[in-house]
Amino acid sequence: MSTLAAQPINTSRLDLLPLHVEHAEEMAAVLSDPALHTFIGGTPDAPQALRSRYQRTTAGSPDPAVSWLNWVIRLRDKSCLTGTVQATVSPSGHGPIAEIAWVVGTPWQGRGIATEAARGLVARLGRQPVRTVIAHIHPEHRASAAVATAAGLTPTDEWHEGEMRWHRSIRR
Ligand SMILES: CC(C)(COP(=O)(O)OP(=O)(O)OC[C@H]1O[C@@H](n2cnc3c(N)ncnc32)[C@H](O)[C@@H]1OP(=O)(O)O)[C@@H](O)C(=O)NCCC(=O)NCCS
């Protein structure tokens, strides 16, 4: 499987822009609330640490069979960044599989941004050589479960590090 690259994705209100190191400073403020880490662990990164993280991320996966695709979510009419979505595409016995995740900064939550971004992302993955989309979601994380449902994923009975696996097959 050749490495995939993130391309811009536009939805009705959002521009999903391929992640760049230069996004780190604005994103450090967007993602500064420790509450964002309630279900996913860790703590917010300071701007310099986030810059280093984005440098590593944008360098790409060390495994050429695996693609790391990352976007920032820009709310078009406000011209500001509000969160991120990501997809890690790996080979599997059933064809390429994309694991997706999303984060929206606390001030921007509750406006349907994660839902719109996740739908746009899954629609785009459906046009890539991807057969399956999965997400791992904490069983008590109702907002994230709602986002996954809206993006067409359904819960499975498989677990991964205390999180439930959600799944969607891409039909062509
Ligand atoms: C999960 C997250 C991305 C949702 O972002 P968001 O932009 O607020 O989501 P939306 O506005 O699209 O709302 C999605 C759904 O969650 C619901 N929701 C939002 N906040 C909620 C809350 N605190 N409790 C319960 N449901 C909530 C909304 O009502 C909506 O459901 P509906 O479509 O049935 O009305 C955001 O809470 C977040 O970034 N959390 C921290 C990071 C994280 O845990 N990411 C998940 C990794 S997979």
mmCIF file of C-alpha atoms and ligand atoms in Angstrom:
data_model
loop_
_atom_site.group_PDB
_atom_site.id
_atom_site.type_symbol
_atom_site.label_atom_id
_atom_site.label_comp_id
_atom_site.label_asym_id
_atom_site.label_seq_id
_atom_site.Cartn_x
_atom_site.Cartn_y
_atom_site.Cartn_z
ATOM 1 C CA MET A 1 0.000 0.000 0.000
ATOM 2 C CA SER A 2 1.487 3.376 -0.959
ATOM 3 C CA THR A 3 1.553 6.213 1.544
ATOM 4 C CA LEU A 4 -1.474 8.530 1.433
ATOM 5 C CA ALA A 5 -1.289 12.292 2.023
ATOM 6 C CA ALA A 6 -3.885 14.524 3.666
ATOM 7 C CA GLN A 7 -5.655 16.777 1.152
ATOM 8 C CA PRO A 8 -7.944 19.704 1.998
ATOM 9 C CA ILE A 9 -11.570 18.762 2.728
ATOM 10 C CA ASN A 10 -14.363 21.331 2.564
ATOM 11 C CA THR A 11 -17.761 20.937 4.226
ATOM 12 C CA SER A 12 -20.578 23.464 4.493
ATOM 13 C CA ARG A 13 -19.017 25.464 7.366
ATOM 14 C CA LEU A 14 -15.540 23.973 7.687
ATOM 15 C CA ASP A 15 -12.212 23.775 5.909
ATOM 16 C CA LEU A 16 -10.182 20.762 7.012
ATOM 17 C CA LEU A 17 -6.615 21.836 6.268
ATOM 18 C CA PRO A 18 -3.652 19.449 6.238
ATOM 19 C CA LEU A 19 -1.802 19.954 9.527
ATOM 20 C CA HIS A 20 1.339 22.134 9.427
ATOM 21 C CA VAL A 21 3.891 22.948 12.114
ATOM 22 C CA GLU A 22 2.813 26.604 11.806
ATOM 23 C CA HIS A 23 -0.620 25.668 13.206
ATOM 24 C CA ALA A 24 0.933 24.811 16.586
ATOM 25 C CA GLU A 25 0.711 28.205 18.244
ATOM 26 C CA GLU A 26 -2.984 28.791 17.494
ATOM 27 C CA MET A 27 -3.836 25.153 18.222
ATOM 28 C CA ALA A 28 -2.066 25.245 21.610
ATOM 29 C CA ALA A 29 -4.635 27.871 22.684
ATOM 30 C CA VAL A 30 -7.556 25.982 21.114
ATOM 31 C CA LEU A 31 -6.557 22.775 22.926
ATOM 32 C CA SER A 32 -5.499 24.346 26.250
ATOM 33 C CA ASP A 33 -8.380 23.065 28.406
ATOM 34 C CA PRO A 34 -7.300 20.041 30.529
ATOM 35 C CA ALA A 35 -10.922 18.801 30.333
ATOM 36 C CA LEU A 36 -10.243 17.776 26.707
ATOM 37 C CA HIS A 37 -8.103 14.958 28.134
ATOM 38 C CA THR A 38 -10.766 13.458 30.416
ATOM 39 C CA PHE A 39 -11.342 10.454 28.167
ATOM 40 C CA ILE A 40 -8.197 10.368 26.023
ATOM 41 C CA GLY A 41 -5.536 10.831 28.715
ATOM 42 C CA GLY A 42 -2.542 13.158 28.753
ATOM 43 C CA THR A 43 -2.438 16.901 29.319
ATOM 44 C CA PRO A 44 -2.478 19.950 27.001
ATOM 45 C CA ASP A 45 0.810 20.747 25.231
ATOM 46 C CA ALA A 46 2.426 24.160 25.541
ATOM 47 C CA PRO A 47 3.045 25.828 22.139
ATOM 48 C CA GLN A 48 6.652 24.632 21.824
ATOM 49 C CA ALA A 49 5.776 21.052 22.783
ATOM 50 C CA LEU A 50 2.874 21.061 20.339
ATOM 51 C CA ARG A 51 5.214 22.386 17.632
ATOM 52 C CA SER A 52 7.571 19.467 18.300
ATOM 53 C CA ARG A 53 4.638 17.056 18.225
ATOM 54 C CA TYR A 54 3.444 18.487 14.894
ATOM 55 C CA GLN A 55 6.992 18.252 13.517
ATOM 56 C CA ARG A 56 7.038 14.533 14.354
ATOM 57 C CA THR A 57 3.513 14.019 13.047
ATOM 58 C CA THR A 58 4.049 15.795 9.739
ATOM 59 C CA ALA A 59 7.313 13.878 9.165
ATOM 60 C CA GLY A 60 5.010 10.878 8.689
ATOM 61 C CA SER A 61 4.914 7.336 9.933
ATOM 62 C CA PRO A 62 8.263 5.537 10.149
ATOM 63 C CA ASP A 63 6.455 2.514 8.687
ATOM 64 C CA PRO A 64 5.942 3.186 4.944
ATOM 65 C CA ALA A 65 2.906 0.890 4.966
ATOM 66 C CA VAL A 66 1.147 3.206 7.431
ATOM 67 C CA SER A 67 -0.143 6.721 6.570
ATOM 68 C CA TRP A 68 -0.650 9.401 9.201
ATOM 69 C CA LEU A 69 -3.244 11.870 7.955
ATOM 70 C CA ASN A 70 -3.900 14.941 10.103
ATOM 71 C CA TRP A 71 -6.046 18.019 9.574
ATOM 72 C CA VAL A 72 -6.863 21.141 11.563
ATOM 73 C CA ILE A 73 -10.509 22.193 11.513
ATOM 74 C CA ARG A 74 -11.015 25.817 10.457
ATOM 75 C CA LEU A 75 -14.406 27.434 10.934
ATOM 76 C CA ARG A 76 -14.606 29.266 7.633
ATOM 77 C CA ASP A 77 -16.705 32.298 8.540
ATOM 78 C CA LYS A 78 -14.621 33.051 11.642
ATOM 79 C CA SER A 79 -11.265 32.172 9.993
ATOM 80 C CA CYS A 80 -10.111 30.451 13.142
ATOM 81 C CA LEU A 81 -8.953 26.993 14.062
ATOM 82 C CA THR A 82 -11.290 24.960 16.286
ATOM 83 C CA GLY A 83 -9.869 21.437 16.522
ATOM 84 C CA THR A 84 -8.329 18.517 14.665
ATOM 85 C CA VAL A 85 -9.281 15.286 12.963
ATOM 86 C CA GLN A 86 -6.933 12.473 12.087
ATOM 87 C CA ALA A 87 -6.829 9.142 10.294
ATOM 88 C CA THR A 88 -4.168 6.461 10.555
ATOM 89 C CA VAL A 89 -4.413 4.175 7.532
ATOM 90 C CA SER A 90 -2.821 0.729 7.849
ATOM 91 C CA PRO A 91 -2.903 -2.507 5.871
ATOM 92 C CA SER A 92 -5.019 -5.331 7.256
ATOM 93 C CA GLY A 93 -6.111 -8.776 6.152
ATOM 94 C CA HIS A 94 -9.387 -7.212 4.953
ATOM 95 C CA GLY A 95 -7.813 -4.314 3.054
ATOM 96 C CA PRO A 96 -6.693 -0.880 4.248
ATOM 97 C CA ILE A 97 -8.198 0.207 7.563
ATOM 98 C CA ALA A 98 -8.427 3.818 8.809
ATOM 99 C CA GLU A 99 -8.510 4.579 12.521
ATOM 100 C CA ILE A 100 -10.010 8.034 13.028
ATOM 101 C CA ALA A 101 -10.198 10.471 15.965
ATOM 102 C CA TRP A 102 -11.357 14.034 16.594
ATOM 103 C CA VAL A 103 -10.852 16.850 19.096
ATOM 104 C CA VAL A 104 -12.721 20.185 19.262
ATOM 105 C CA GLY A 105 -11.590 22.980 21.587
ATOM 106 C CA THR A 106 -13.884 23.610 24.535
ATOM 107 C CA PRO A 107 -15.070 27.087 23.408
ATOM 108 C CA TRP A 108 -16.171 25.593 20.081
ATOM 109 C CA GLN A 109 -17.973 22.503 21.349
ATOM 110 C CA GLY A 110 -21.696 21.894 21.041
ATOM 111 C CA ARG A 111 -22.021 23.504 17.585
ATOM 112 C CA GLY A 112 -21.866 20.328 15.504
ATOM 113 C CA ILE A 113 -18.270 20.967 14.454
ATOM 114 C CA ALA A 114 -16.958 17.487 15.313
ATOM 115 C CA THR A 115 -19.963 15.888 13.626
ATOM 116 C CA GLU A 116 -19.515 17.871 10.421
ATOM 117 C CA ALA A 117 -15.749 17.281 10.380
ATOM 118 C CA ALA A 118 -16.050 13.535 11.031
ATOM 119 C CA ARG A 119 -18.667 13.159 8.289
ATOM 120 C CA GLY A 120 -16.437 15.033 5.861
ATOM 121 C CA LEU A 121 -13.459 12.905 6.837
ATOM 122 C CA VAL A 122 -15.311 9.596 6.455
ATOM 123 C CA ALA A 123 -16.742 10.704 3.102
ATOM 124 C CA ARG A 124 -13.209 11.486 1.916
ATOM 125 C CA LEU A 125 -11.828 8.187 3.204
ATOM 126 C CA GLY A 126 -14.599 6.484 1.250
ATOM 127 C CA ARG A 127 -12.975 7.825 -1.908
ATOM 128 C CA GLN A 128 -9.534 6.515 -0.881
ATOM 129 C CA PRO A 129 -8.396 2.884 -0.977
ATOM 130 C CA VAL A 130 -9.881 2.318 2.496
ATOM 131 C CA ARG A 131 -12.173 -0.633 3.233
ATOM 132 C CA THR A 132 -12.909 -0.090 6.913
ATOM 133 C CA VAL A 133 -13.096 2.900 9.271
ATOM 134 C CA ILE A 134 -12.729 2.378 13.015
ATOM 135 C CA ALA A 135 -12.597 4.566 16.121
ATOM 136 C CA HIS A 136 -11.870 3.754 19.758
ATOM 137 C CA ILE A 137 -14.186 5.535 22.181
ATOM 138 C CA HIS A 138 -14.431 5.485 25.972
ATOM 139 C CA PRO A 139 -17.747 3.848 26.930
ATOM 140 C CA GLU A 140 -18.845 6.909 28.935
ATOM 141 C CA HIS A 141 -17.941 9.467 26.249
ATOM 142 C CA ARG A 142 -21.436 10.280 24.986
ATOM 143 C CA ALA A 143 -20.421 13.220 22.788
ATOM 144 C CA SER A 144 -17.824 11.146 20.934
ATOM 145 C CA ALA A 145 -20.269 8.239 20.541
ATOM 146 C CA ALA A 146 -22.751 10.684 18.999
ATOM 147 C CA VAL A 147 -20.081 11.937 16.578
ATOM 148 C CA ALA A 148 -19.196 8.364 15.557
ATOM 149 C CA THR A 149 -22.869 7.481 15.046
ATOM 150 C CA ALA A 150 -23.384 10.561 12.877
ATOM 151 C CA ALA A 151 -20.373 9.496 10.782
ATOM 152 C CA GLY A 152 -21.969 6.105 10.177
ATOM 153 C CA LEU A 153 -19.926 4.021 12.628
ATOM 154 C CA THR A 154 -21.541 1.464 14.919
ATOM 155 C CA PRO A 155 -20.199 0.009 18.175
ATOM 156 C CA THR A 156 -18.689 -3.462 18.192
ATOM 157 C CA ASP A 157 -18.089 -5.796 21.132
ATOM 158 C CA GLU A 158 -14.309 -5.418 20.701
ATOM 159 C CA TRP A 159 -12.289 -3.426 23.220
ATOM 160 C CA HIS A 160 -8.890 -1.777 22.991
ATOM 161 C CA GLU A 161 -7.178 -0.369 26.100
ATOM 162 C CA GLY A 162 -10.481 0.269 27.898
ATOM 163 C CA GLU A 163 -12.171 1.800 24.867
ATOM 164 C CA MET A 164 -14.882 0.332 22.675
ATOM 165 C CA ARG A 165 -14.150 -0.193 19.007
ATOM 166 C CA TRP A 166 -16.568 1.433 16.574
ATOM 167 C CA HIS A 167 -16.666 0.309 12.960
ATOM 168 C CA ARG A 168 -17.923 1.199 9.504
ATOM 169 C CA SER A 169 -17.399 -0.781 6.316
ATOM 170 C CA ILE A 170 -16.866 1.226 3.153
ATOM 171 C CA ARG A 171 -19.011 -0.188 0.370
ATOM 172 C CA ARG A 172 -18.159 0.627 -3.223
HETATM 173 C C1 LIG B 1 -15.984 14.644 21.314
HETATM 174 C C2 LIG B 1 -15.861 16.062 20.835
HETATM 175 C C3 LIG B 1 -14.920 16.100 19.649
HETATM 176 C C4 LIG B 1 -17.251 16.568 20.396
HETATM 177 O O1 LIG B 1 -17.075 17.833 19.782
HETATM 178 P P1 LIG B 1 -18.313 18.798 19.436
HETATM 179 O O2 LIG B 1 -17.898 19.663 18.305
HETATM 180 O O3 LIG B 1 -18.804 19.442 20.671
HETATM 181 O O4 LIG B 1 -19.396 17.757 18.937
HETATM 182 P P2 LIG B 1 -20.773 18.120 18.219
HETATM 183 O O5 LIG B 1 -21.161 19.527 18.518
HETATM 184 O O6 LIG B 1 -20.668 17.681 16.794
HETATM 185 O O7 LIG B 1 -21.787 17.203 19.002
HETATM 186 C C5 LIG B 1 -21.771 15.821 18.830
HETATM 187 C C6 LIG B 1 -22.859 15.212 19.664
HETATM 188 O O8 LIG B 1 -22.416 15.169 21.024
HETATM 189 C C7 LIG B 1 -23.415 15.716 21.841
HETATM 190 N N1 LIG B 1 -22.701 16.336 22.947
HETATM 191 C C8 LIG B 1 -21.905 17.405 22.907
HETATM 192 N N2 LIG B 1 -21.380 17.633 24.126
HETATM 193 C C9 LIG B 1 -21.888 16.673 24.937
HETATM 194 C C10 LIG B 1 -21.743 16.356 26.308
HETATM 195 N N3 LIG B 1 -20.929 17.069 27.092
HETATM 196 N N4 LIG B 1 -22.400 15.291 26.797
HETATM 197 C C11 LIG B 1 -23.191 14.566 26.006
HETATM 198 N N5 LIG B 1 -23.371 14.791 24.683
HETATM 199 C C12 LIG B 1 -22.730 15.849 24.177
HETATM 200 C C13 LIG B 1 -24.151 16.687 20.972
HETATM 201 O O9 LIG B 1 -25.462 16.944 21.448
HETATM 202 C C14 LIG B 1 -24.186 15.932 19.667
HETATM 203 O O10 LIG B 1 -25.141 14.912 19.707
HETATM 204 P P3 LIG B 1 -26.408 14.915 18.742
HETATM 205 O O11 LIG B 1 -25.816 14.884 17.362
HETATM 206 O O12 LIG B 1 -27.104 13.660 19.093
HETATM 207 O O13 LIG B 1 -27.127 16.178 19.046
HETATM 208 C C15 LIG B 1 -15.353 16.999 21.949
HETATM 209 O O14 LIG B 1 -16.152 16.821 23.084
HETATM 210 C C16 LIG B 1 -13.897 16.725 22.329
HETATM 211 O O15 LIG B 1 -12.992 17.184 21.656
HETATM 212 N N6 LIG B 1 -13.649 16.000 23.424
HETATM 213 C C17 LIG B 1 -12.284 15.797 23.895
HETATM 214 C C18 LIG B 1 -11.434 14.971 22.941
HETATM 215 C C19 LIG B 1 -11.955 13.586 22.758
HETATM 216 O O16 LIG B 1 -12.320 12.931 23.702
HETATM 217 N N7 LIG B 1 -11.980 13.149 21.481
HETATM 218 C C20 LIG B 1 -12.486 11.832 21.125
HETATM 219 C C21 LIG B 1 -11.395 10.917 20.616
HETATM 220 S S1 LIG B 1 -12.129 9.631 19.585
#
